[in-house]
XYZ file of C-alpha atoms in Angstrom:
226
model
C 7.032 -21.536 6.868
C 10.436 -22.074 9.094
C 11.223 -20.547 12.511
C 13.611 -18.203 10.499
C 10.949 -17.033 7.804
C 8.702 -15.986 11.005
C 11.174 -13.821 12.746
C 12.035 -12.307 9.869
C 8.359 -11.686 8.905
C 7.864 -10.281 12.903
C 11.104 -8.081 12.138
C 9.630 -6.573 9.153
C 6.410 -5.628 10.410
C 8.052 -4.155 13.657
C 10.547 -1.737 11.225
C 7.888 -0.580 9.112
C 5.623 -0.147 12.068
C 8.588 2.053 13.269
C 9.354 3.713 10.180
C 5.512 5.077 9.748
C 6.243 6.327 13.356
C 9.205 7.853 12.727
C 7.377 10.010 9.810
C 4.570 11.042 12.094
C 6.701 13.078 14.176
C 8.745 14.642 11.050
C 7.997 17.671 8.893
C 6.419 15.596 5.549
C 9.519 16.547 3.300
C 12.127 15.012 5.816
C 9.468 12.110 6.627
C 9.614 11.020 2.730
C 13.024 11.058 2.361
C 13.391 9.002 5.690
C 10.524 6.826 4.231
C 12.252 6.254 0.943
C 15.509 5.928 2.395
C 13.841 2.964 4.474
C 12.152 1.531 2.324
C 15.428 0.962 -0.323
C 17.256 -0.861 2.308
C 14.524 -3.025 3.371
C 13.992 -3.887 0.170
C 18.000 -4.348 -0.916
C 18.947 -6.258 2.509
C 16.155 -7.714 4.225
C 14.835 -11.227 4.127
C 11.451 -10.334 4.097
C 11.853 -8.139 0.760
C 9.129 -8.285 -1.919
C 11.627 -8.668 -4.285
C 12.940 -11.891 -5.912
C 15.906 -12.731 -4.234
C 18.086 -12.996 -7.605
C 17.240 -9.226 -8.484
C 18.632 -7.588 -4.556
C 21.831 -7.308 -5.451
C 21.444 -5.207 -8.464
C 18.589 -3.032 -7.241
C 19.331 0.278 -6.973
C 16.011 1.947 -5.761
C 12.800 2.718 -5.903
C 11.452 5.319 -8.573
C 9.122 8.034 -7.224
C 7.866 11.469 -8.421
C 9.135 14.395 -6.749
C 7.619 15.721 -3.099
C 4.792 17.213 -4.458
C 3.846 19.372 -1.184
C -0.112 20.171 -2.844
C -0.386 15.881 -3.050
C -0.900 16.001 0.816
C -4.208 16.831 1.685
C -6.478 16.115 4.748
C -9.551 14.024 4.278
C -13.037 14.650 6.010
C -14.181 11.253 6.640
C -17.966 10.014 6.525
C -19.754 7.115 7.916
C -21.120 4.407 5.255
C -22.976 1.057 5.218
C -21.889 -1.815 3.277
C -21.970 -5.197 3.276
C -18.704 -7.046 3.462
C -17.333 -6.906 -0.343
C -15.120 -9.193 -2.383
C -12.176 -7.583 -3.731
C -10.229 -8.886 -6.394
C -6.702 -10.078 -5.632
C -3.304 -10.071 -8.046
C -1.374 -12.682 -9.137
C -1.783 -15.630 -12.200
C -1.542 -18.568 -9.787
C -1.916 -17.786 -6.241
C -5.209 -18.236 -3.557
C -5.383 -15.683 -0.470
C -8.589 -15.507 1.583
C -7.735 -12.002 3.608
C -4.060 -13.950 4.260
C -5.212 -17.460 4.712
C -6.731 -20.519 3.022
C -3.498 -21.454 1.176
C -1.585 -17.973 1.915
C 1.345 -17.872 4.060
C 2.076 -15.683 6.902
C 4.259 -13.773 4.615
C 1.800 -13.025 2.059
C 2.643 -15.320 -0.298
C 0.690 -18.408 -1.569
C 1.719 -22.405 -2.589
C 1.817 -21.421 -7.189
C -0.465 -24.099 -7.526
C -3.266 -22.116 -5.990
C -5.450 -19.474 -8.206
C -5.850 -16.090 -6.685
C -9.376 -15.294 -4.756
C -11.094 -12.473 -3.479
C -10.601 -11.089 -0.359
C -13.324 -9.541 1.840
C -12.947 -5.690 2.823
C -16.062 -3.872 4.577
C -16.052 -0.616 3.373
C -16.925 1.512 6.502
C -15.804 5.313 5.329
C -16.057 7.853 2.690
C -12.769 10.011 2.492
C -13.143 13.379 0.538
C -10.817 15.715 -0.005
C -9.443 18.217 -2.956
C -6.697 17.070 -4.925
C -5.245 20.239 -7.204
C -8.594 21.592 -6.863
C -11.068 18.449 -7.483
C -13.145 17.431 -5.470
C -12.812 13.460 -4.894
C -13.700 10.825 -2.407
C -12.144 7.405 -1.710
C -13.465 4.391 0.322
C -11.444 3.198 3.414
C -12.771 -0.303 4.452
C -11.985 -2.783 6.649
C -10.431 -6.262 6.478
C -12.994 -8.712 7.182
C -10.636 -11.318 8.583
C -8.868 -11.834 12.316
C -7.558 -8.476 13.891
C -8.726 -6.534 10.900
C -7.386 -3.460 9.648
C -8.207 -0.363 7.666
C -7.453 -0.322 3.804
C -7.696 2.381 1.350
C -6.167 1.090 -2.288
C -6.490 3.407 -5.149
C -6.090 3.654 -9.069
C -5.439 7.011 -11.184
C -5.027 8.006 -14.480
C -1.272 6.849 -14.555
C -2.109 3.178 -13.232
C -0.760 1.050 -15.890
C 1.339 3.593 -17.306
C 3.663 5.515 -15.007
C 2.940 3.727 -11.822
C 1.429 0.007 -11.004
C -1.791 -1.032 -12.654
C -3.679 -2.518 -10.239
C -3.248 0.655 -7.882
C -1.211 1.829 -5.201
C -1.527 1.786 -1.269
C -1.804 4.687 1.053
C -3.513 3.140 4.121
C -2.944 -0.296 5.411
C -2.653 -0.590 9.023
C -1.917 -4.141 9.102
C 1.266 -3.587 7.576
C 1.573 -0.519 9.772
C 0.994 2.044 6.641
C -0.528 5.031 8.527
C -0.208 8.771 8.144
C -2.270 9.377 11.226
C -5.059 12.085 11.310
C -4.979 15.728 12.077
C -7.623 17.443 13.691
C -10.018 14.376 13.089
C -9.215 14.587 9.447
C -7.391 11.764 7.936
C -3.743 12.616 6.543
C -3.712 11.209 2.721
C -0.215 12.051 1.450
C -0.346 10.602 -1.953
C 3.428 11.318 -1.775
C 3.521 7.891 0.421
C 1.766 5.802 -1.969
C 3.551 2.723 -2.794
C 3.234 -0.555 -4.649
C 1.656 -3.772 -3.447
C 4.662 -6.516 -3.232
C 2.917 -8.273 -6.216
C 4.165 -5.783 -8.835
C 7.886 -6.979 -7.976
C 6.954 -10.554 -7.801
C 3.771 -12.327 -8.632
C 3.720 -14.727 -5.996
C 2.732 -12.090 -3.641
C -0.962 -11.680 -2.723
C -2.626 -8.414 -2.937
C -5.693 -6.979 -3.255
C -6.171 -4.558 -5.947
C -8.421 -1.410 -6.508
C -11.755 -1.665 -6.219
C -14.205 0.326 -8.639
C -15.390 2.629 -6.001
C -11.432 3.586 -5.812
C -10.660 4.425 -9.473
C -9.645 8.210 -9.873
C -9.793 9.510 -13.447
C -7.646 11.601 -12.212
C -3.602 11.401 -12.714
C -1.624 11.462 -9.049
C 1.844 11.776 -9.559
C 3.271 11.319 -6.481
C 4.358 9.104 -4.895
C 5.699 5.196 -6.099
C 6.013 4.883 -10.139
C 6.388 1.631 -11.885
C 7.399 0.511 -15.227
C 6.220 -2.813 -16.760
């Protein structure tokens, strides 16, 4: 990884950061569209995009559902215990150990390498009604350096409508945070997005785990089509 691919990396992580800032302080409908707006650019212009070079100068923009203002809920969060857990990771050829152990500092990982687990601590319980159910979701924490809360989810339109190995609404290390309201966490499925390895495989994510698979359908938020 070159001087260059470092700034750039530091430069993305300080806009995003600054984006999920930016849509604290806004009304939710004006914080999409300024997270949507964002988010196309950085992925048309910026070095750091998860998309394959070759495809930014045709992409147009993301595909999401419409603000769905009932897809924003507040979640009442509960203490669990649980030993650091394995989660399974995307890609055909890649490695990642919780971004190291073959991974780069961008995320991405030498194609020689198969992918590997990462290790998340699940530490919370969030539950909260969605369109009147009653569901629950597992925030845990990234059992490497610095750590970071994670909360990765899959729903009834995961491999149809939007990504199949789920979609992210919490990732702090990335600076993906809706902040909390009243000691409730805000869950905004209207903000979930894709993990960089459904534009290009050689990006390592983790995926879903089973405690995080709604049979529910979501649609809000990020779609995808294979």
């Amino acid at each position: 990884m070159t001087v260059a691919d470092t700034l750039a990396l530091l430069d993305w992580k300080r806009r995003v950061f600054s984006l999920y800032a930016a849509v604290r302080a806004l009304e939710p409908v004006a914080g999409c569209e300024l997270w949507q707006e964002t988010r196309d650019e950085l992925f048309r212009s910026h070095p750091q995009s998860p998309l394959p070079a070759d495809r930014r100068a045709a992409f147009d923009g993301l595909e999401y559902w419409p603000y769905d203002a009932q897809a924003r809920v507040l979640a009442d969060l509960e203490d669990i215990e649980a030993a650091p857990t394995p989660i399974e990771t995307s890609g055909t050829e890649v490695r990642s150990d919780a971004g190291q152990a073959g991974a780069s500092a961008t995320g991405r990982a030498p194609s020689s390498l198969r992918p590997q687990p990462m290790l998340f601590q699940p530490f919370a319980r969030a539950s909260f009604e969605l369109r009147g159910v009653r569901l629950s979701l597992e925030v845990s924490w990234l059992a490497a350096y610095g750590g970071g809360a994670f909360l990765c989810f899959r729903d009834a339109t995961s491999g149809r409508e939007s990504y199949g190995g789920g979609r992210y609404l919490l990732d702090t290390v990335k600076g993906a945070d809706l902040g909390e309201d009243d000691g409730r966490l805000v869950l905004d499925f209207n903000f979930a997005y894709n993990p960089s390895c459904c534009y290009d495989p050689g990006w390592v994510c983790p995926l879903a785990p089973p405690a995080n698979r709604l049979a529910v359908a979501v649609e809000a938020g990020e779609k995808h089509h294979a």
